PDB file of C-alpha atoms in Angstrom:
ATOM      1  CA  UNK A 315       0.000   0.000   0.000  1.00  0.00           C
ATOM      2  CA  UNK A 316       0.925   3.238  -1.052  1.00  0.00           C
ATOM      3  CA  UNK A 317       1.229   6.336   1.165  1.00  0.00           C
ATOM      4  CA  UNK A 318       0.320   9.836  -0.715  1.00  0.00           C
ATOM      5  CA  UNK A 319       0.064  13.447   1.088  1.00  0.00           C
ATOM      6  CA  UNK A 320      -0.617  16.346  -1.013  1.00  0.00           C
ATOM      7  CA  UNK A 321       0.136  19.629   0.478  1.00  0.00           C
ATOM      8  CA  UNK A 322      -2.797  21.755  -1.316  1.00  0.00           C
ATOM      9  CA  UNK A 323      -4.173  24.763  -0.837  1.00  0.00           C
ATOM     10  CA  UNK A 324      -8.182  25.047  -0.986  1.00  0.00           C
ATOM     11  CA  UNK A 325      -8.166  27.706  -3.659  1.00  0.00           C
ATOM     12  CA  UNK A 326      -5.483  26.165  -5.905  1.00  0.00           C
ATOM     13  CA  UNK A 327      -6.089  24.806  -9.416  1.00  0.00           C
ATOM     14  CA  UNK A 328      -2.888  23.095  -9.786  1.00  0.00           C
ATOM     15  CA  UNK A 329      -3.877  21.785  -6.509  1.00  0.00           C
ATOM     16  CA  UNK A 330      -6.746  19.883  -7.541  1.00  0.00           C
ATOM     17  CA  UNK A 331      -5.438  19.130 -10.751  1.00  0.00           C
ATOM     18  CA  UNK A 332      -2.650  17.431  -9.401  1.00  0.00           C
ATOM     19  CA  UNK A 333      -5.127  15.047  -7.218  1.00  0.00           C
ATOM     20  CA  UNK A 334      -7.602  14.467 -10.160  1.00  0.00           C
ATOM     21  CA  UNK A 335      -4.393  13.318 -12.431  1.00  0.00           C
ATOM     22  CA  UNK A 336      -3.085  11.088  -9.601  1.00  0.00           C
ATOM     23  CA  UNK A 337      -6.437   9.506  -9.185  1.00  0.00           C
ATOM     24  CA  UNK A 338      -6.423   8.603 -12.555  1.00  0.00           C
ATOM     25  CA  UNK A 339      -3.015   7.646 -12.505  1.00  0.00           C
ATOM     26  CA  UNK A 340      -3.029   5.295 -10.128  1.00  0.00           C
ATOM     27  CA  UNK A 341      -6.063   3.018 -11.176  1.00  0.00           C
ATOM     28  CA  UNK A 342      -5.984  -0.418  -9.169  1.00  0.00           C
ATOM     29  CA  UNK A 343      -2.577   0.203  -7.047  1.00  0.00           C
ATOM     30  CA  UNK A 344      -4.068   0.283  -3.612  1.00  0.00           C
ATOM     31  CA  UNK A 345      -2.704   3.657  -1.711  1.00  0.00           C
ATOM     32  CA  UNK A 346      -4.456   6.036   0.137  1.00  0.00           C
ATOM     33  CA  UNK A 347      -3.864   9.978  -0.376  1.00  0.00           C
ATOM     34  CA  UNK A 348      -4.243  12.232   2.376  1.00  0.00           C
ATOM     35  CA  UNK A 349      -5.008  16.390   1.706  1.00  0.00           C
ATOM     36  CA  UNK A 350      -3.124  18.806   3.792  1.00  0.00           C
ATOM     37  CA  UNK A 351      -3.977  22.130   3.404  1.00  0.00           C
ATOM     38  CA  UNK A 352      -1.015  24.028   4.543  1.00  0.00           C
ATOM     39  CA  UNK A 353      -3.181  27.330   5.544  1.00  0.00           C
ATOM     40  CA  UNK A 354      -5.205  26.162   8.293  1.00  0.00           C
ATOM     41  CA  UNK A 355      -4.939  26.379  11.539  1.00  0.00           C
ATOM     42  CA  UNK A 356      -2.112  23.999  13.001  1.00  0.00           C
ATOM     43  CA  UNK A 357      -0.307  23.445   9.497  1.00  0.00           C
ATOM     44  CA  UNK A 358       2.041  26.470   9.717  1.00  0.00           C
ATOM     45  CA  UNK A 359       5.415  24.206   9.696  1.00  0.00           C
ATOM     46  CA  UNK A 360       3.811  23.169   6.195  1.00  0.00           C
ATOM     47  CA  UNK A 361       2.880  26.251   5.254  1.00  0.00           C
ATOM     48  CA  UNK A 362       6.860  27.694   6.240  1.00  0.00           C
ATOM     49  CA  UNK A 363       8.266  24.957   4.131  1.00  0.00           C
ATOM     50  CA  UNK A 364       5.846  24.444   1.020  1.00  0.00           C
ATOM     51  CA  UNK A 365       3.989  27.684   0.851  1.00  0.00           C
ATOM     52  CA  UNK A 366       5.990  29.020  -2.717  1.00  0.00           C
ATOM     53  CA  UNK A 367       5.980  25.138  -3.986  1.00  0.00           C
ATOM     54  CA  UNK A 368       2.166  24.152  -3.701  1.00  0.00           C
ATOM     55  CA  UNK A 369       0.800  21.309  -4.652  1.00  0.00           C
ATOM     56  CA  UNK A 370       3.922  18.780  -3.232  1.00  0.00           C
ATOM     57  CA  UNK A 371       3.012  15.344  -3.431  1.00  0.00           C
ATOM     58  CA  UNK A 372       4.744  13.212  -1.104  1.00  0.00           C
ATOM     59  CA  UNK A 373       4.887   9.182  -0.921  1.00  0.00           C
ATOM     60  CA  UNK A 374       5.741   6.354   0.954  1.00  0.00           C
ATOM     61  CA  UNK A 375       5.726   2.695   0.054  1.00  0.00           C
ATOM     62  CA  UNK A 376       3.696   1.188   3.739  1.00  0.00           C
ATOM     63  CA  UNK A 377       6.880   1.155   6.192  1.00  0.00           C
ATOM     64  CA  UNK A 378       9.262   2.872   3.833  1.00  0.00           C
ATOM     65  CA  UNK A 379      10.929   6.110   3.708  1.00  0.00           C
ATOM     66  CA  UNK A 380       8.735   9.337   2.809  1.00  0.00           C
ATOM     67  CA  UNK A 381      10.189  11.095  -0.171  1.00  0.00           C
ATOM     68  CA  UNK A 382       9.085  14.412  -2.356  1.00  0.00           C
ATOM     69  CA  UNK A 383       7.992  12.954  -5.720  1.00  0.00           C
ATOM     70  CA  UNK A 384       6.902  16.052  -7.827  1.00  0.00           C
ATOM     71  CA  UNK A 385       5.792  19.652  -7.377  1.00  0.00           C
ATOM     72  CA  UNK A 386       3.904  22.295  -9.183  1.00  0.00           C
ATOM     73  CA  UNK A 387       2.731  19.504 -11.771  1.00  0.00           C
ATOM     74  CA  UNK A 388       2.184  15.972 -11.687  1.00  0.00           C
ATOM     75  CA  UNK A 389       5.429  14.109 -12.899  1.00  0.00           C
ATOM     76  CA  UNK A 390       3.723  10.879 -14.193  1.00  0.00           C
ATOM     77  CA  UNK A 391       7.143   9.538 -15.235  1.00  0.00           C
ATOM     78  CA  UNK A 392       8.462  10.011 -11.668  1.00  0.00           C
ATOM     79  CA  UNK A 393       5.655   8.303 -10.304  1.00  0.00           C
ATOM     80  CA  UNK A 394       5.344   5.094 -12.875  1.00  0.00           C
ATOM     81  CA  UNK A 395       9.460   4.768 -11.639  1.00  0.00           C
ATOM     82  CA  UNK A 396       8.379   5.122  -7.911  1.00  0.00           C
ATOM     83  CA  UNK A 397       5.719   2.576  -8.203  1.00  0.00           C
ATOM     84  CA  UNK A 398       7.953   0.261 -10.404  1.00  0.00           C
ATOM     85  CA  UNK A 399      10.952   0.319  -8.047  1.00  0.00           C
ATOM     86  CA  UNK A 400       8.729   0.083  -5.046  1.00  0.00           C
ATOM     87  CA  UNK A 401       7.156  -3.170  -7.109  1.00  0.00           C
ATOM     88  CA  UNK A 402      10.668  -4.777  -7.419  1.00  0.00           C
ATOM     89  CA  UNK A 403      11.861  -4.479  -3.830  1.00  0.00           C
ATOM     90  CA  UNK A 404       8.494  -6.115  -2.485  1.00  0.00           C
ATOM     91  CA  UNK A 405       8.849  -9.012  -5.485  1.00  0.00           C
ATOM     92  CA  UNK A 406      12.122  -9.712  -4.122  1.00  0.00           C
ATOM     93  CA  UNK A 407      11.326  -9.773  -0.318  1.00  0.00           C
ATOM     94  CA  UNK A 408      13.009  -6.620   0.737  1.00  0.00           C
ATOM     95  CA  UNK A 409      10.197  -5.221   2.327  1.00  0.00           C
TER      96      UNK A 409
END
């Protein structure tokens, strides 16, 4: 399972965008995407870090590392290598 947070703003286009695309995107790979926006109320840590760079889509493979995968846009070829390295490592027993 597949760990997404997208740091968003509520009145951002490229915010939504970017969720719509990974929705379609990711089809059947089982993940769950959680929606931070970075201007309420006990999110200013996000908001000090990703406030110029919104949306920032996170990820984490379940027990793996958290990494920055895009920004801005949605970098489909960043994600297809994400999910198909995180695909080999659990194939092989890594994980």
């Amino acid at each position: 399972m597949f760990q997404f947070t997208l740091y968003s703003r509520s009145y951002c286009h490229l915010c939504q965008d970017m969720l719509d695309q990974l929705h379609v995107a990711l089809g059947d790979v089982v993940h769950t995407i959680e929606v931070v926006d970075i201007d309420c109320v006990g999110n200013e840590e996000f908001l000090e870090v990703y406030d110029e760079l919104v949306p920032v889509l996170m990820v984490s493979p379940e027990g793996g590392p958290r990494q920055k995968l895009c920004h801005y846009f949605l970098d489909l070829p960043a994600l297809h290598l994400f999910l198909n390295e995180s695909k080999e490592v659990f194939q092989h027993g890594t994980k």
